[in-house]
Structure formats: structure tokens, C-alpha cells
GROMACS .gro file of N, CA and C in nm:
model
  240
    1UNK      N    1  -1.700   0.724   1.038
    1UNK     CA    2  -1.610   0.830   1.082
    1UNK      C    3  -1.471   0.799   1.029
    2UNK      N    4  -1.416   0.891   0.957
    2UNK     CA    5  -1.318   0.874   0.914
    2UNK      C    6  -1.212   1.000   0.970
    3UNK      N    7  -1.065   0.937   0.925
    3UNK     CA    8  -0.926   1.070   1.037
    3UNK      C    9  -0.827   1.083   0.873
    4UNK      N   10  -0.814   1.213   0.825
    4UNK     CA   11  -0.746   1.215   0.709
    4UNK      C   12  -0.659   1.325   0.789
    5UNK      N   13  -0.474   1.291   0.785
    5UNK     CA   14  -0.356   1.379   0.829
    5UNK      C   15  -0.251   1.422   0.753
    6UNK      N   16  -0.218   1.531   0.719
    6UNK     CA   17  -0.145   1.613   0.630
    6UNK      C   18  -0.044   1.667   0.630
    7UNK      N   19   0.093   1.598   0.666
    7UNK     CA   20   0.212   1.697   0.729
    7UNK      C   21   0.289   1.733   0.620
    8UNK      N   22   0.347   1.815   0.614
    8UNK     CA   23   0.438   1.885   0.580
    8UNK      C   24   0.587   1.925   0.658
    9UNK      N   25   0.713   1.870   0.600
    9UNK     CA   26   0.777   1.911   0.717
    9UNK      C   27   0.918   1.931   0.580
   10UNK      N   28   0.944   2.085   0.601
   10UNK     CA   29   1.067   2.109   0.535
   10UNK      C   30   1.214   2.087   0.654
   11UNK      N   31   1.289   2.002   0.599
   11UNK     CA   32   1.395   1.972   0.728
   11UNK      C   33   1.522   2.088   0.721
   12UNK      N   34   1.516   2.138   0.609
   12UNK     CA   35   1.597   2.279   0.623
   12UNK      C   36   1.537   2.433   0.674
   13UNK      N   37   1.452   2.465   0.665
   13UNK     CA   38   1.412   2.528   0.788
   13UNK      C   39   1.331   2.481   0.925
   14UNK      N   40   1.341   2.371   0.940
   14UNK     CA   41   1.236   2.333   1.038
   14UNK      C   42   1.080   2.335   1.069
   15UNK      N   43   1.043   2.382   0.982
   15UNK     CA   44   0.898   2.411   0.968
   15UNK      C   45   0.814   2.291   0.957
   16UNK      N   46   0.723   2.263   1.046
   16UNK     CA   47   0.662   2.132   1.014
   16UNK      C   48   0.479   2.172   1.006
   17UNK      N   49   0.410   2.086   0.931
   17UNK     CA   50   0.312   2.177   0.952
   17UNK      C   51   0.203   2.060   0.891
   18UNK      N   52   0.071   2.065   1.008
   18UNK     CA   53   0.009   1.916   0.958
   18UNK      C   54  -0.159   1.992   0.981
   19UNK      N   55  -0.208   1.905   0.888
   19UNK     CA   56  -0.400   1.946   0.901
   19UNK      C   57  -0.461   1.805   0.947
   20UNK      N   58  -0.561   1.819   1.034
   20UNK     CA   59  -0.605   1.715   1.076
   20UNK      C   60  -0.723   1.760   1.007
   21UNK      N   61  -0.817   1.650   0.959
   21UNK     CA   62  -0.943   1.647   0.964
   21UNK      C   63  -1.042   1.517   0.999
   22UNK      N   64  -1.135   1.509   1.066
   22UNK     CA   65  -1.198   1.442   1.123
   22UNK      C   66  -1.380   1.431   1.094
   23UNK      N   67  -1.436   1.351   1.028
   23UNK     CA   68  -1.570   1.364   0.987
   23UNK      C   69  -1.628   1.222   0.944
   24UNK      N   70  -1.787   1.232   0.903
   24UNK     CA   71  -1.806   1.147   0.831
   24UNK      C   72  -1.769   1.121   0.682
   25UNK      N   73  -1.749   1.005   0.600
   25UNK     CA   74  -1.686   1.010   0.471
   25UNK      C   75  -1.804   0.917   0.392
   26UNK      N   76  -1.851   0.914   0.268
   26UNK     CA   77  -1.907   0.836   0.181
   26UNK      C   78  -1.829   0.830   0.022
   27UNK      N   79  -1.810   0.670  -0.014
   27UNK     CA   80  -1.817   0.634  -0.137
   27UNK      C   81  -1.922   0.655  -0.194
   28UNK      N   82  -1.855   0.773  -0.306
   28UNK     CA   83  -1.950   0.875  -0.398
   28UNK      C   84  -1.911   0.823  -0.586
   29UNK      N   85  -2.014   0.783  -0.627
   29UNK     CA   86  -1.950   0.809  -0.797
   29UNK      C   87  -1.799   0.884  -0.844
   30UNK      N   88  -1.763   0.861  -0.957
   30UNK     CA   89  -1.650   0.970  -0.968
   30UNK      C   90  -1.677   1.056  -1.045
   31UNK      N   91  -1.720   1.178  -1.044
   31UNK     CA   92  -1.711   1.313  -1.121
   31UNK      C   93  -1.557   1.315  -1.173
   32UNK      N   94  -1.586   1.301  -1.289
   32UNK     CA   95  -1.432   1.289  -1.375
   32UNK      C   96  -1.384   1.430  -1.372
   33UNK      N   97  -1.453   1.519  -1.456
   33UNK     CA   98  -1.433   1.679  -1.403
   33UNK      C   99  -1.358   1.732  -1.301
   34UNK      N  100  -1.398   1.688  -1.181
   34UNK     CA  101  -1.375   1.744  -1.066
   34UNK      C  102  -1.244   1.653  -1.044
   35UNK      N  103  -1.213   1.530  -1.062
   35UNK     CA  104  -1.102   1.502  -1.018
   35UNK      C  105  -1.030   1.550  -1.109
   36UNK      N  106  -1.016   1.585  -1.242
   36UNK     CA  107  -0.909   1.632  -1.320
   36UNK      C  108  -0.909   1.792  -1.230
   37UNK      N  109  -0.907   1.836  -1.179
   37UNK     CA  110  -0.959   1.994  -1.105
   37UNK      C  111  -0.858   1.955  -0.975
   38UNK      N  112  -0.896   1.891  -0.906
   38UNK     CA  113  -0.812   1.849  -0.822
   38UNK      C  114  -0.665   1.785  -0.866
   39UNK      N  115  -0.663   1.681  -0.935
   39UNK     CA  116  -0.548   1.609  -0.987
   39UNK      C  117  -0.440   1.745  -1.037
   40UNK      N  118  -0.454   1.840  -1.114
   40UNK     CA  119  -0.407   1.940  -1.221
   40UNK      C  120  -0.341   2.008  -1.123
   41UNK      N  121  -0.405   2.031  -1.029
   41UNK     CA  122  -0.359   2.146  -0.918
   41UNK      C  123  -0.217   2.092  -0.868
   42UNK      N  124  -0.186   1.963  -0.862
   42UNK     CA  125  -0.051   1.919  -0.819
   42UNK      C  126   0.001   1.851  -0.926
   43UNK      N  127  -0.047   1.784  -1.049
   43UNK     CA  128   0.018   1.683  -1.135
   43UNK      C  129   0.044   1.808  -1.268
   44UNK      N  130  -0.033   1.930  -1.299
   44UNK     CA  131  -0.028   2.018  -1.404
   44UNK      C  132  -0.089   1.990  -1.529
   45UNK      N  133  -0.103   2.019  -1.587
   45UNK     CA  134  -0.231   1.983  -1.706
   45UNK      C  135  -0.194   1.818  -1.700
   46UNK      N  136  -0.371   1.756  -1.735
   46UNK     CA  137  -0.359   1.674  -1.759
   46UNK      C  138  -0.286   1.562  -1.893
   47UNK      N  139  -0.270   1.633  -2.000
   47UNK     CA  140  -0.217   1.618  -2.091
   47UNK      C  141   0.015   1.537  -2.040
   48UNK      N  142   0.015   1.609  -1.945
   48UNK     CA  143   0.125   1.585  -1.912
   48UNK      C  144   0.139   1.452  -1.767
   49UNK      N  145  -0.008   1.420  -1.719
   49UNK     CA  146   0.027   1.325  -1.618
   49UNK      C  147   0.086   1.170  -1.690
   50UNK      N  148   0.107   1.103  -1.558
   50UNK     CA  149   0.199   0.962  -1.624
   50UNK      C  150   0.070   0.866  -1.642
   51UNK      N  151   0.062   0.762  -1.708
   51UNK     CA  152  -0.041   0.711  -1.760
   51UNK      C  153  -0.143   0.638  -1.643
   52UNK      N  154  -0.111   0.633  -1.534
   52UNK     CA  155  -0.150   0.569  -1.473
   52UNK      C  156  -0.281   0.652  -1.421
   53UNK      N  157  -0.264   0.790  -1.436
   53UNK     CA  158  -0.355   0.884  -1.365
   53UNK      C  159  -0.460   0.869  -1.489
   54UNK      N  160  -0.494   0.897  -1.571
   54UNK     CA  161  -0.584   0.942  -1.619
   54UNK      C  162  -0.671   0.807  -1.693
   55UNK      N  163  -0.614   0.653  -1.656
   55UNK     CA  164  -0.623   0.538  -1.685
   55UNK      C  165  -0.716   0.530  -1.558
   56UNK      N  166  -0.664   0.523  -1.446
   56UNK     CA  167  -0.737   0.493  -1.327
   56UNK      C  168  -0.876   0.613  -1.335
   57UNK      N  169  -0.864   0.709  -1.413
   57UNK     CA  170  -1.014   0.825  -1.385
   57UNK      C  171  -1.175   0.712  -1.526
   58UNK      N  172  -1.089   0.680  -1.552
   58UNK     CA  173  -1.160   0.624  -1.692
   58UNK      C  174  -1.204   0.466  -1.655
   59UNK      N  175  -1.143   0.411  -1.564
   59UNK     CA  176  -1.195   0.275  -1.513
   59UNK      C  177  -1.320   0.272  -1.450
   60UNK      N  178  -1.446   0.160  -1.507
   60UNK     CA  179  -1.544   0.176  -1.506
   60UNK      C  180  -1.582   0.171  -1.343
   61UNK      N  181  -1.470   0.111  -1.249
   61UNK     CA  182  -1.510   0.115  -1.124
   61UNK      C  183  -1.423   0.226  -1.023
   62UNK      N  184  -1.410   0.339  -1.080
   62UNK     CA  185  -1.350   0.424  -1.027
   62UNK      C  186  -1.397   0.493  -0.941
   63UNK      N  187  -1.442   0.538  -0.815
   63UNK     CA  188  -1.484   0.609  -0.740
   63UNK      C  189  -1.392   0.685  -0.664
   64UNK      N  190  -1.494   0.847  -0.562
   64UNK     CA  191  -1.385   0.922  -0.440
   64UNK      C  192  -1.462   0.896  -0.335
   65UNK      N  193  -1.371   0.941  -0.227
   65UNK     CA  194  -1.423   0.928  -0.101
   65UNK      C  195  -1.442   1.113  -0.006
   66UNK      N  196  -1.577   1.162  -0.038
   66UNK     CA  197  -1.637   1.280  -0.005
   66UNK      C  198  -1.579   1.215   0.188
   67UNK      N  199  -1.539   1.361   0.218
   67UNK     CA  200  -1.562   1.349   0.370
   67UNK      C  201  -1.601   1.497   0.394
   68UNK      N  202  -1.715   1.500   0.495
   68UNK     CA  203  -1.756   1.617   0.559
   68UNK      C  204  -1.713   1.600   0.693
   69UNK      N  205  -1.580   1.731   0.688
   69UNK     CA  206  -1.534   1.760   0.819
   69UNK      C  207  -1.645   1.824   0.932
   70UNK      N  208  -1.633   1.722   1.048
   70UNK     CA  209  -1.671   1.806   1.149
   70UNK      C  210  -1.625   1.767   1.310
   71UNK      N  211  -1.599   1.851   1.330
   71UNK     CA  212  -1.522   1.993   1.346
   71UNK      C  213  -1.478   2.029   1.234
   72UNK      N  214  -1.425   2.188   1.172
   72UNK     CA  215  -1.382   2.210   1.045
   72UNK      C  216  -1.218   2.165   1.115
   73UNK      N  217  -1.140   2.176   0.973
   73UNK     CA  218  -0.967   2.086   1.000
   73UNK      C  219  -0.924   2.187   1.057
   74UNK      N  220  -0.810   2.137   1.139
   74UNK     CA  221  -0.707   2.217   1.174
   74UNK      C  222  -0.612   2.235   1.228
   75UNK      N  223  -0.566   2.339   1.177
   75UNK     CA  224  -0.377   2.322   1.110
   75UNK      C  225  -0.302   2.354   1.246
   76UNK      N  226  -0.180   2.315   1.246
   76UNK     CA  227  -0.103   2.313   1.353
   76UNK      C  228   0.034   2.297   1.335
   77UNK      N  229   0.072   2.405   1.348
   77UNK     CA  230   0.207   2.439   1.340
   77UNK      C  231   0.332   2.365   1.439
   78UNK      N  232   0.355   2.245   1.413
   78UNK     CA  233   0.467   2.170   1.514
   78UNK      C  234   0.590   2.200   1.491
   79UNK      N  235   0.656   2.306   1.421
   79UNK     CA  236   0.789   2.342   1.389
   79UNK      C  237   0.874   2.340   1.514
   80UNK      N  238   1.002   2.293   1.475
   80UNK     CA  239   1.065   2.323   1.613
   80UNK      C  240   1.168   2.448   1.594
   0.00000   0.00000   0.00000
């Protein structure tokens, strides 16, 4: 059982904003694919990440950690 927490908190409008999720998790192989899919979505083409990212996808002992939420996550608005 694993607890993965997600806040977000802009301090100029006050908005704070966090995802809980809670489930079982397994060390899974690494689908290189899929982490460049994920990675891109915040780092932007891979062509442009810093070397460390696409060094660590290519290391022969690279693995992710799958978690199946259950309960599904959820978000919660703590803004003040």
C-alpha cells in the first residue's frame, strides 16, 4: 500500500489545491515510450530535456512504480 500527495499552492491568489491517492503500487519494467509520454507533458519534447532525463530512461536498471488507486484520488480544494 502505497500514499502519493500533490499540492499545488499559488501564494498570490491563495489557491491551494492537493490530490491524494491511495492504493496498491508494483515495480514494473520501464516502457520507455510511455515515460517519454509522460516526461514531455511537463519537460516538452524530449529533444530539449537536460541530460539527466533521458540518461536515466536508457539505464539498464531503470524501472516505474504502477499504482492502482483505490479509492479513485481525490482532489481537495484547501484555498484559504
Amino acid at each position: 500500500m502505497v500514499a502519493l500527495v500533490v499540492d499545488s499552492c499559488d501564494l498570490t491568489t491563495g489557491q491551494v489545491l492537493s490530490v491524494t491517492c491511495r492504493g496498491a503500487a508494483e515495480v514494473v519494467p520501464l516502457d520507455r515510450a510511455r515515460a517519454v509520454r509522460k516526461l514531455a507533458r511537463h519537460l516538452g519534447p524530449e529533444e530539449t530535456w537536460p541530460v539527466r532525463f533521458p540518461a536515466s530512461l536508457d539505464a539498464p536498471a531503470a524501472r516505474l512504480v504502477r499504482c492502482v488507486p483505490e479509492p479513485p484520488p481525490v482532489v481537495r480544494d484547501l484555498s484559504w
